[in-house]
């Protein structure tokens, strides 16, 4: 009986110690890391993300990069897998079997907020954030400049709506959606040339009130403050935090009476706009 009581006491002591360690870990400040750009060789495109919770405050991202058909932009089979540990900063190539093992070993983050549905991510100060797609009505296209982040207060009033605009290093072929109005108007064109993207995200909360934004079809994992700012975006020469109204203004000004809405014209106008933002950002350093 005494031995059983001793064992129970040791178990309870160990559980309390683990609980205290977990609480202490939550109170420790997170490393001063605000983003990662996923590495891929020249001519290859990052694709296929799996984010996992490592259980010690860090997150594991496994992803592939593929070559793309130069004529259509379609990703080719035979992608190569890599592993990135967000705060640790380690990036290593892995096999597909290792990727499967990582996905089985670590759980997916418990809270994941996407643009679909009415779920919001709750932040300090009773603020709420979610990713959103602001595609202008009537286009009938899956455009590459619709992604945004919406911040609202406890009264559900929108406080900010921001776009993370990315200037691409080189043009990328993008297929038109089959029902796209632009494709119907222009006949044979099956793709457009993208030089900029408005990043779309899935969001994950961190224990200090910041949150991770996992890029969808973009090579970025970015940590944001609760006011939608990020030192990573501020420092990156090809990323710009812009009011969504400003992006919509540039897109609408690209319309012409003859052609009306055009994904290519909108991309061309946003490319010129992003070049000017880049010039100003580099000049300010």
PDB file of C-alpha atoms in Angstrom:
ATOM      1  CA  UNK A   1       0.000   0.000   0.000  1.00  0.00           C
ATOM      2  CA  UNK A   2       2.839   2.352   0.900  1.00  0.00           C
ATOM      3  CA  UNK A   3       4.537   1.560  -2.412  1.00  0.00           C
ATOM      4  CA  UNK A   4       1.311   2.318  -4.300  1.00  0.00           C
ATOM      5  CA  UNK A   5       0.933   5.654  -2.495  1.00  0.00           C
ATOM      6  CA  UNK A   6       4.544   6.509  -3.288  1.00  0.00           C
ATOM      7  CA  UNK A   7       4.052   5.696  -6.970  1.00  0.00           C
ATOM      8  CA  UNK A   8       0.880   7.815  -7.103  1.00  0.00           C
ATOM      9  CA  UNK A   9       2.664  10.697  -5.412  1.00  0.00           C
ATOM     10  CA  UNK A  10       5.517  10.534  -7.906  1.00  0.00           C
ATOM     11  CA  UNK A  11       3.066  10.433 -10.826  1.00  0.00           C
ATOM     12  CA  UNK A  12       1.181  13.464  -9.496  1.00  0.00           C
ATOM     13  CA  UNK A  13       4.447  15.300  -8.870  1.00  0.00           C
ATOM     14  CA  UNK A  14       5.585  14.562 -12.417  1.00  0.00           C
ATOM     15  CA  UNK A  15       2.262  15.720 -13.868  1.00  0.00           C
ATOM     16  CA  UNK A  16       2.411  18.957 -11.863  1.00  0.00           C
ATOM     17  CA  UNK A  17       6.001  19.508 -12.966  1.00  0.00           C
ATOM     18  CA  UNK A  18       5.022  18.975 -16.615  1.00  0.00           C
ATOM     19  CA  UNK A  19       2.080  21.364 -16.201  1.00  0.00           C
ATOM     20  CA  UNK A  20       4.317  24.033 -14.685  1.00  0.00           C
ATOM     21  CA  UNK A  21       6.865  23.540 -17.479  1.00  0.00           C
ATOM     22  CA  UNK A  22       4.131  23.966 -20.086  1.00  0.00           C
ATOM     23  CA  UNK A  23       2.919  27.170 -18.412  1.00  0.00           C
ATOM     24  CA  UNK A  24       6.470  28.509 -18.241  1.00  0.00           C
ATOM     25  CA  UNK A  25       7.001  27.715 -21.925  1.00  0.00           C
ATOM     26  CA  UNK A  26       3.829  29.628 -22.806  1.00  0.00           C
ATOM     27  CA  UNK A  27       5.080  32.690 -20.905  1.00  0.00           C
ATOM     28  CA  UNK A  28       8.499  32.698 -22.552  1.00  0.00           C
ATOM     29  CA  UNK A  29       8.743  35.215 -25.418  1.00  0.00           C
ATOM     30  CA  UNK A  30       8.798  33.680 -28.863  1.00  0.00           C
ATOM     31  CA  UNK A  31      11.987  33.969 -30.925  1.00  0.00           C
ATOM     32  CA  UNK A  32      12.324  37.168 -32.945  1.00  0.00           C
ATOM     33  CA  UNK A  33      11.400  35.387 -36.184  1.00  0.00           C
ATOM     34  CA  UNK A  34       8.681  36.917 -38.352  1.00  0.00           C
ATOM     35  CA  UNK A  35       8.702  34.948 -41.566  1.00  0.00           C
ATOM     36  CA  UNK A  36      10.289  32.393 -43.839  1.00  0.00           C
ATOM     37  CA  UNK A  37      10.504  32.210 -47.598  1.00  0.00           C
ATOM     38  CA  UNK A  38      10.431  28.629 -48.827  1.00  0.00           C
ATOM     39  CA  UNK A  39      13.470  27.799 -50.900  1.00  0.00           C
ATOM     40  CA  UNK A  40      13.179  26.345 -54.397  1.00  0.00           C
ATOM     41  CA  UNK A  41      15.741  26.080 -57.221  1.00  0.00           C
ATOM     42  CA  UNK A  42      15.438  28.558 -60.102  1.00  0.00           C
ATOM     43  CA  UNK A  43      12.673  27.655 -62.511  1.00  0.00           C
ATOM     44  CA  UNK A  44      10.711  25.638 -59.949  1.00  0.00           C
ATOM     45  CA  UNK A  45       7.530  26.592 -58.075  1.00  0.00           C
ATOM     46  CA  UNK A  46       6.713  25.838 -54.439  1.00  0.00           C
ATOM     47  CA  UNK A  47       3.549  23.800 -53.974  1.00  0.00           C
ATOM     48  CA  UNK A  48       1.889  21.300 -51.633  1.00  0.00           C
ATOM     49  CA  UNK A  49       2.101  22.470 -48.006  1.00  0.00           C
ATOM     50  CA  UNK A  50       1.531  20.524 -44.791  1.00  0.00           C
ATOM     51  CA  UNK A  51       1.888  22.494 -41.557  1.00  0.00           C
ATOM     52  CA  UNK A  52       2.296  20.531 -38.314  1.00  0.00           C
ATOM     53  CA  UNK A  53       2.559  21.494 -34.635  1.00  0.00           C
ATOM     54  CA  UNK A  54       5.869  20.219 -33.215  1.00  0.00           C
ATOM     55  CA  UNK A  55       4.505  20.481 -29.664  1.00  0.00           C
ATOM     56  CA  UNK A  56       7.375  22.565 -28.297  1.00  0.00           C
ATOM     57  CA  UNK A  57       6.307  25.961 -29.642  1.00  0.00           C
ATOM     58  CA  UNK A  58       7.705  25.437 -33.128  1.00  0.00           C
ATOM     59  CA  UNK A  59       5.969  24.427 -36.344  1.00  0.00           C
ATOM     60  CA  UNK A  60       7.060  22.058 -39.102  1.00  0.00           C
ATOM     61  CA  UNK A  61       6.196  22.787 -42.712  1.00  0.00           C
ATOM     62  CA  UNK A  62       6.717  20.169 -45.412  1.00  0.00           C
ATOM     63  CA  UNK A  63       6.390  21.284 -49.016  1.00  0.00           C
ATOM     64  CA  UNK A  64       7.272  20.360 -52.579  1.00  0.00           C
ATOM     65  CA  UNK A  65       8.661  22.304 -55.485  1.00  0.00           C
ATOM     66  CA  UNK A  66       7.923  21.418 -59.086  1.00  0.00           C
ATOM     67  CA  UNK A  67       9.025  22.493 -62.520  1.00  0.00           C
ATOM     68  CA  UNK A  68       6.379  24.249 -64.603  1.00  0.00           C
ATOM     69  CA  UNK A  69       5.534  23.885 -68.271  1.00  0.00           C
ATOM     70  CA  UNK A  70       6.879  27.088 -69.906  1.00  0.00           C
ATOM     71  CA  UNK A  71       3.945  27.228 -72.323  1.00  0.00           C
ATOM     72  CA  UNK A  72       1.026  26.657 -69.937  1.00  0.00           C
ATOM     73  CA  UNK A  73       2.444  27.154 -66.448  1.00  0.00           C
ATOM     74  CA  UNK A  74       1.081  23.741 -65.388  1.00  0.00           C
ATOM     75  CA  UNK A  75       3.101  22.111 -62.610  1.00  0.00           C
ATOM     76  CA  UNK A  76       4.855  18.914 -63.623  1.00  0.00           C
ATOM     77  CA  UNK A  77       4.855  15.632 -61.702  1.00  0.00           C
ATOM     78  CA  UNK A  78       7.866  14.541 -59.681  1.00  0.00           C
ATOM     79  CA  UNK A  79       8.108  17.284 -57.076  1.00  0.00           C
ATOM     80  CA  UNK A  80      10.920  17.313 -54.508  1.00  0.00           C
ATOM     81  CA  UNK A  81      10.055  17.495 -50.777  1.00  0.00           C
ATOM     82  CA  UNK A  82      11.645  19.745 -48.141  1.00  0.00           C
ATOM     83  CA  UNK A  83      11.131  20.294 -44.396  1.00  0.00           C
ATOM     84  CA  UNK A  84      11.193  23.720 -42.727  1.00  0.00           C
ATOM     85  CA  UNK A  85      11.117  24.285 -38.943  1.00  0.00           C
ATOM     86  CA  UNK A  86       9.728  27.816 -38.622  1.00  0.00           C
ATOM     87  CA  UNK A  87      11.422  29.264 -35.529  1.00  0.00           C
ATOM     88  CA  UNK A  88      14.527  27.057 -35.720  1.00  0.00           C
ATOM     89  CA  UNK A  89      15.042  28.079 -39.342  1.00  0.00           C
ATOM     90  CA  UNK A  90      16.316  24.699 -40.510  1.00  0.00           C
ATOM     91  CA  UNK A  91      15.458  23.640 -44.057  1.00  0.00           C
ATOM     92  CA  UNK A  92      16.443  20.177 -45.278  1.00  0.00           C
ATOM     93  CA  UNK A  93      15.469  18.015 -48.276  1.00  0.00           C
ATOM     94  CA  UNK A  94      13.397  14.965 -47.359  1.00  0.00           C
ATOM     95  CA  UNK A  95      11.993  11.938 -49.156  1.00  0.00           C
ATOM     96  CA  UNK A  96       8.283  11.391 -49.723  1.00  0.00           C
ATOM     97  CA  UNK A  97       8.397   8.625 -47.080  1.00  0.00           C
ATOM     98  CA  UNK A  98       9.912  11.064 -44.568  1.00  0.00           C
ATOM     99  CA  UNK A  99       7.206  13.574 -45.430  1.00  0.00           C
ATOM    100  CA  UNK A 100       4.543  10.957 -44.721  1.00  0.00           C
ATOM    101  CA  UNK A 101       6.210  10.117 -41.403  1.00  0.00           C
ATOM    102  CA  UNK A 102       6.255  13.797 -40.336  1.00  0.00           C
ATOM    103  CA  UNK A 103       2.556  14.204 -41.132  1.00  0.00           C
ATOM    104  CA  UNK A 104       1.763  11.111 -39.046  1.00  0.00           C
ATOM    105  CA  UNK A 105       4.059  12.021 -36.156  1.00  0.00           C
ATOM    106  CA  UNK A 106       2.939  15.623 -35.594  1.00  0.00           C
ATOM    107  CA  UNK A 107      -0.688  16.803 -35.384  1.00  0.00           C
ATOM    108  CA  UNK A 108      -2.136  19.553 -37.538  1.00  0.00           C
ATOM    109  CA  UNK A 109      -2.526  22.838 -35.598  1.00  0.00           C
ATOM    110  CA  UNK A 110      -5.790  22.727 -33.657  1.00  0.00           C
ATOM    111  CA  UNK A 111      -7.048  26.110 -34.886  1.00  0.00           C
ATOM    112  CA  UNK A 112      -6.896  26.830 -38.629  1.00  0.00           C
ATOM    113  CA  UNK A 113      -8.805  29.748 -40.118  1.00  0.00           C
ATOM    114  CA  UNK A 114      -9.372  29.978 -43.886  1.00  0.00           C
ATOM    115  CA  UNK A 115     -11.373  32.307 -46.108  1.00  0.00           C
ATOM    116  CA  UNK A 116     -14.195  29.784 -46.532  1.00  0.00           C
ATOM    117  CA  UNK A 117     -16.887  29.786 -43.848  1.00  0.00           C
ATOM    118  CA  UNK A 118     -17.691  32.269 -41.096  1.00  0.00           C
ATOM    119  CA  UNK A 119     -14.858  31.407 -38.686  1.00  0.00           C
ATOM    120  CA  UNK A 120     -12.670  34.239 -37.341  1.00  0.00           C
ATOM    121  CA  UNK A 121      -9.384  34.082 -35.445  1.00  0.00           C
ATOM    122  CA  UNK A 122      -9.646  35.899 -32.076  1.00  0.00           C
ATOM    123  CA  UNK A 123      -6.758  38.206 -31.157  1.00  0.00           C
ATOM    124  CA  UNK A 124      -5.830  40.294 -28.072  1.00  0.00           C
ATOM    125  CA  UNK A 125      -8.018  43.316 -27.398  1.00  0.00           C
ATOM    126  CA  UNK A 126     -11.129  41.480 -28.611  1.00  0.00           C
ATOM    127  CA  UNK A 127     -10.083  41.915 -32.231  1.00  0.00           C
ATOM    128  CA  UNK A 128     -10.787  39.285 -34.884  1.00  0.00           C
ATOM    129  CA  UNK A 129      -9.027  38.493 -38.165  1.00  0.00           C
ATOM    130  CA  UNK A 130      -9.663  36.245 -41.132  1.00  0.00           C
ATOM    131  CA  UNK A 131      -8.346  35.851 -44.680  1.00  0.00           C
ATOM    132  CA  UNK A 132     -10.750  36.813 -47.431  1.00  0.00           C
ATOM    133  CA  UNK A 133     -11.116  36.839 -51.197  1.00  0.00           C
ATOM    134  CA  UNK A 134     -12.243  40.183 -52.612  1.00  0.00           C
ATOM    135  CA  UNK A 135     -12.739  39.194 -56.230  1.00  0.00           C
ATOM    136  CA  UNK A 136     -14.750  41.889 -57.941  1.00  0.00           C
ATOM    137  CA  UNK A 137     -18.210  40.640 -58.815  1.00  0.00           C
ATOM    138  CA  UNK A 138     -19.034  39.645 -62.360  1.00  0.00           C
ATOM    139  CA  UNK A 139     -15.517  38.659 -63.379  1.00  0.00           C
ATOM    140  CA  UNK A 140     -16.141  34.908 -63.210  1.00  0.00           C
ATOM    141  CA  UNK A 141     -12.382  34.362 -62.746  1.00  0.00           C
ATOM    142  CA  UNK A 142     -10.146  32.875 -60.093  1.00  0.00           C
ATOM    143  CA  UNK A 143      -7.945  35.956 -60.098  1.00  0.00           C
ATOM    144  CA  UNK A 144      -4.508  36.143 -58.447  1.00  0.00           C
ATOM    145  CA  UNK A 145      -4.981  39.524 -56.740  1.00  0.00           C
ATOM    146  CA  UNK A 146      -8.060  38.932 -54.555  1.00  0.00           C
ATOM    147  CA  UNK A 147      -6.471  37.678 -51.308  1.00  0.00           C
ATOM    148  CA  UNK A 148      -6.655  39.944 -48.252  1.00  0.00           C
ATOM    149  CA  UNK A 149      -6.753  40.010 -44.443  1.00  0.00           C
ATOM    150  CA  UNK A 150      -9.740  41.573 -42.663  1.00  0.00           C
ATOM    151  CA  UNK A 151      -9.445  42.915 -39.100  1.00  0.00           C
ATOM    152  CA  UNK A 152     -12.631  43.743 -37.174  1.00  0.00           C
ATOM    153  CA  UNK A 153     -13.453  44.836 -33.622  1.00  0.00           C
ATOM    154  CA  UNK A 154     -15.743  43.227 -31.030  1.00  0.00           C
ATOM    155  CA  UNK A 155     -18.710  45.079 -32.537  1.00  0.00           C
ATOM    156  CA  UNK A 156     -17.880  43.319 -35.838  1.00  0.00           C
ATOM    157  CA  UNK A 157     -16.929  46.588 -37.521  1.00  0.00           C
ATOM    158  CA  UNK A 158     -14.097  46.287 -40.052  1.00  0.00           C
ATOM    159  CA  UNK A 159     -11.057  48.225 -38.839  1.00  0.00           C
ATOM    160  CA  UNK A 160      -8.562  47.280 -41.558  1.00  0.00           C
ATOM    161  CA  UNK A 161      -8.492  45.299 -44.769  1.00  0.00           C
ATOM    162  CA  UNK A 162      -4.983  44.683 -46.069  1.00  0.00           C
ATOM    163  CA  UNK A 163      -3.390  42.951 -49.039  1.00  0.00           C
ATOM    164  CA  UNK A 164       0.085  41.427 -48.981  1.00  0.00           C
ATOM    165  CA  UNK A 165       1.175  42.170 -52.539  1.00  0.00           C
ATOM    166  CA  UNK A 166       4.087  40.124 -53.877  1.00  0.00           C
ATOM    167  CA  UNK A 167       6.243  41.200 -56.813  1.00  0.00           C
ATOM    168  CA  UNK A 168       7.414  38.077 -58.661  1.00  0.00           C
ATOM    169  CA  UNK A 169      11.034  37.735 -59.754  1.00  0.00           C
ATOM    170  CA  UNK A 170       9.897  36.587 -63.213  1.00  0.00           C
ATOM    171  CA  UNK A 171       6.546  36.224 -65.022  1.00  0.00           C
ATOM    172  CA  UNK A 172       4.601  33.011 -64.398  1.00  0.00           C
ATOM    173  CA  UNK A 173       1.989  31.462 -66.694  1.00  0.00           C
ATOM    174  CA  UNK A 174      -1.392  31.111 -65.013  1.00  0.00           C
ATOM    175  CA  UNK A 175      -4.378  29.295 -66.488  1.00  0.00           C
ATOM    176  CA  UNK A 176      -7.706  31.035 -66.749  1.00  0.00           C
ATOM    177  CA  UNK A 177     -10.609  29.420 -64.968  1.00  0.00           C
ATOM    178  CA  UNK A 178     -12.822  27.718 -67.563  1.00  0.00           C
ATOM    179  CA  UNK A 179     -15.731  30.162 -66.981  1.00  0.00           C
ATOM    180  CA  UNK A 180     -13.575  33.267 -66.872  1.00  0.00           C
ATOM    181  CA  UNK A 181     -15.181  36.233 -68.592  1.00  0.00           C
ATOM    182  CA  UNK A 182     -11.838  37.388 -69.976  1.00  0.00           C
ATOM    183  CA  UNK A 183     -11.195  34.043 -71.629  1.00  0.00           C
ATOM    184  CA  UNK A 184     -14.647  34.082 -73.228  1.00  0.00           C
ATOM    185  CA  UNK A 185     -14.049  37.579 -74.562  1.00  0.00           C
ATOM    186  CA  UNK A 186     -10.627  36.903 -76.027  1.00  0.00           C
ATOM    187  CA  UNK A 187     -11.251  33.474 -77.529  1.00  0.00           C
ATOM    188  CA  UNK A 188      -8.113  31.387 -77.743  1.00  0.00           C
ATOM    189  CA  UNK A 189      -6.118  32.631 -74.759  1.00  0.00           C
ATOM    190  CA  UNK A 190      -5.865  29.925 -72.091  1.00  0.00           C
ATOM    191  CA  UNK A 191      -3.537  31.693 -69.681  1.00  0.00           C
ATOM    192  CA  UNK A 192      -2.250  35.061 -68.547  1.00  0.00           C
ATOM    193  CA  UNK A 193       1.195  36.223 -67.421  1.00  0.00           C
ATOM    194  CA  UNK A 194       1.348  36.953 -63.697  1.00  0.00           C
ATOM    195  CA  UNK A 195       3.989  39.355 -62.372  1.00  0.00           C
ATOM    196  CA  UNK A 196       2.318  40.076 -59.016  1.00  0.00           C
ATOM    197  CA  UNK A 197       0.218  38.108 -56.520  1.00  0.00           C
ATOM    198  CA  UNK A 198      -1.991  39.131 -53.618  1.00  0.00           C
ATOM    199  CA  UNK A 199      -1.130  36.406 -51.108  1.00  0.00           C
ATOM    200  CA  UNK A 200      -3.919  34.191 -49.795  1.00  0.00           C
ATOM    201  CA  UNK A 201      -3.487  32.671 -46.346  1.00  0.00           C
ATOM    202  CA  UNK A 202      -4.561  30.138 -43.769  1.00  0.00           C
ATOM    203  CA  UNK A 203      -4.116  31.486 -40.215  1.00  0.00           C
ATOM    204  CA  UNK A 204      -2.843  29.873 -37.003  1.00  0.00           C
ATOM    205  CA  UNK A 205      -2.728  31.571 -33.546  1.00  0.00           C
ATOM    206  CA  UNK A 206       0.478  31.785 -31.492  1.00  0.00           C
ATOM    207  CA  UNK A 207       0.604  32.020 -27.696  1.00  0.00           C
ATOM    208  CA  UNK A 208       1.801  35.649 -27.603  1.00  0.00           C
ATOM    209  CA  UNK A 209      -1.139  37.140 -29.506  1.00  0.00           C
ATOM    210  CA  UNK A 210       0.575  37.086 -32.906  1.00  0.00           C
ATOM    211  CA  UNK A 211      -0.429  34.632 -35.621  1.00  0.00           C
ATOM    212  CA  UNK A 212       1.118  32.630 -38.452  1.00  0.00           C
ATOM    213  CA  UNK A 213      -0.160  33.064 -41.996  1.00  0.00           C
ATOM    214  CA  UNK A 214       0.575  30.144 -44.288  1.00  0.00           C
ATOM    215  CA  UNK A 215       0.646  31.185 -47.920  1.00  0.00           C
ATOM    216  CA  UNK A 216      -1.653  29.343 -50.289  1.00  0.00           C
ATOM    217  CA  UNK A 217       0.162  28.809 -53.610  1.00  0.00           C
ATOM    218  CA  UNK A 218       2.927  31.170 -52.462  1.00  0.00           C
ATOM    219  CA  UNK A 219       6.312  30.396 -50.882  1.00  0.00           C
ATOM    220  CA  UNK A 220       5.824  32.259 -47.587  1.00  0.00           C
ATOM    221  CA  UNK A 221       5.056  31.560 -43.944  1.00  0.00           C
ATOM    222  CA  UNK A 222       4.598  34.958 -42.251  1.00  0.00           C
ATOM    223  CA  UNK A 223       4.063  35.903 -38.615  1.00  0.00           C
ATOM    224  CA  UNK A 224       1.807  38.932 -38.085  1.00  0.00           C
ATOM    225  CA  UNK A 225       1.105  41.169 -35.130  1.00  0.00           C
ATOM    226  CA  UNK A 226      -2.498  41.706 -34.048  1.00  0.00           C
ATOM    227  CA  UNK A 227      -2.597  44.991 -36.023  1.00  0.00           C
ATOM    228  CA  UNK A 228      -1.783  43.135 -39.289  1.00  0.00           C
ATOM    229  CA  UNK A 229       1.800  44.415 -39.479  1.00  0.00           C
ATOM    230  CA  UNK A 230       4.871  42.207 -39.817  1.00  0.00           C
ATOM    231  CA  UNK A 231       8.603  43.044 -39.719  1.00  0.00           C
ATOM    232  CA  UNK A 232       9.113  40.298 -42.311  1.00  0.00           C
ATOM    233  CA  UNK A 233       6.876  42.085 -44.829  1.00  0.00           C
ATOM    234  CA  UNK A 234       8.483  45.417 -43.956  1.00  0.00           C
ATOM    235  CA  UNK A 235      11.986  44.057 -44.653  1.00  0.00           C
ATOM    236  CA  UNK A 236      11.275  41.952 -47.754  1.00  0.00           C
ATOM    237  CA  UNK A 237      12.031  43.859 -50.994  1.00  0.00           C
ATOM    238  CA  UNK A 238       9.239  42.109 -52.918  1.00  0.00           C
ATOM    239  CA  UNK A 239       6.412  42.205 -50.350  1.00  0.00           C
ATOM    240  CA  UNK A 240       4.129  45.184 -49.678  1.00  0.00           C
ATOM    241  CA  UNK A 241       1.275  45.681 -47.205  1.00  0.00           C
ATOM    242  CA  UNK A 242      -1.395  47.699 -49.028  1.00  0.00           C
ATOM    243  CA  UNK A 243      -4.971  48.762 -48.296  1.00  0.00           C
ATOM    244  CA  UNK A 244      -7.358  46.561 -50.268  1.00  0.00           C
ATOM    245  CA  UNK A 245      -9.192  49.671 -51.519  1.00  0.00           C
ATOM    246  CA  UNK A 246      -5.976  50.804 -53.170  1.00  0.00           C
ATOM    247  CA  UNK A 247      -5.564  47.472 -54.974  1.00  0.00           C
ATOM    248  CA  UNK A 248      -9.179  47.628 -56.153  1.00  0.00           C
ATOM    249  CA  UNK A 249      -8.597  51.172 -57.411  1.00  0.00           C
ATOM    250  CA  UNK A 250      -5.646  50.067 -59.549  1.00  0.00           C
ATOM    251  CA  UNK A 251      -7.606  47.101 -60.909  1.00  0.00           C
ATOM    252  CA  UNK A 252     -10.666  49.194 -61.808  1.00  0.00           C
ATOM    253  CA  UNK A 253      -8.502  51.798 -63.544  1.00  0.00           C
ATOM    254  CA  UNK A 254      -7.121  49.024 -65.777  1.00  0.00           C
ATOM    255  CA  UNK A 255     -10.576  48.469 -67.311  1.00  0.00           C
ATOM    256  CA  UNK A 256     -11.102  49.722 -70.843  1.00  0.00           C
ATOM    257  CA  UNK A 257     -14.332  50.555 -72.660  1.00  0.00           C
ATOM    258  CA  UNK A 258     -13.397  48.225 -75.504  1.00  0.00           C
ATOM    259  CA  UNK A 259     -12.447  45.149 -73.489  1.00  0.00           C
ATOM    260  CA  UNK A 260     -13.952  45.770 -70.053  1.00  0.00           C
ATOM    261  CA  UNK A 261     -12.576  43.555 -67.314  1.00  0.00           C
ATOM    262  CA  UNK A 262      -9.227  41.900 -68.091  1.00  0.00           C
ATOM    263  CA  UNK A 263      -7.116  39.760 -65.755  1.00  0.00           C
ATOM    264  CA  UNK A 264      -4.036  40.477 -67.875  1.00  0.00           C
ATOM    265  CA  UNK A 265      -4.643  44.234 -67.892  1.00  0.00           C
ATOM    266  CA  UNK A 266      -5.150  44.180 -64.108  1.00  0.00           C
ATOM    267  CA  UNK A 267      -1.912  42.236 -63.644  1.00  0.00           C
ATOM    268  CA  UNK A 268      -0.009  44.641 -65.860  1.00  0.00           C
ATOM    269  CA  UNK A 269      -1.332  47.643 -63.914  1.00  0.00           C
ATOM    270  CA  UNK A 270      -0.553  46.046 -60.536  1.00  0.00           C
ATOM    271  CA  UNK A 271       2.945  45.168 -61.766  1.00  0.00           C
ATOM    272  CA  UNK A 272       3.674  48.845 -62.496  1.00  0.00           C
ATOM    273  CA  UNK A 273       2.175  49.764 -59.124  1.00  0.00           C
ATOM    274  CA  UNK A 274       4.331  47.192 -57.291  1.00  0.00           C
ATOM    275  CA  UNK A 275       7.488  48.378 -59.060  1.00  0.00           C
ATOM    276  CA  UNK A 276       6.844  51.876 -57.718  1.00  0.00           C
ATOM    277  CA  UNK A 277       6.273  50.492 -54.208  1.00  0.00           C
ATOM    278  CA  UNK A 278       9.543  48.597 -54.477  1.00  0.00           C
ATOM    279  CA  UNK A 279      11.408  51.706 -55.670  1.00  0.00           C
ATOM    280  CA  UNK A 280      10.127  53.678 -52.672  1.00  0.00           C
ATOM    281  CA  UNK A 281      10.914  50.873 -50.225  1.00  0.00           C
ATOM    282  CA  UNK A 282      14.484  50.468 -51.446  1.00  0.00           C
ATOM    283  CA  UNK A 283      15.023  54.241 -51.495  1.00  0.00           C
ATOM    284  CA  UNK A 284      13.895  54.491 -47.864  1.00  0.00           C
ATOM    285  CA  UNK A 285      16.582  52.071 -46.642  1.00  0.00           C
TER     286      UNK A 285
END
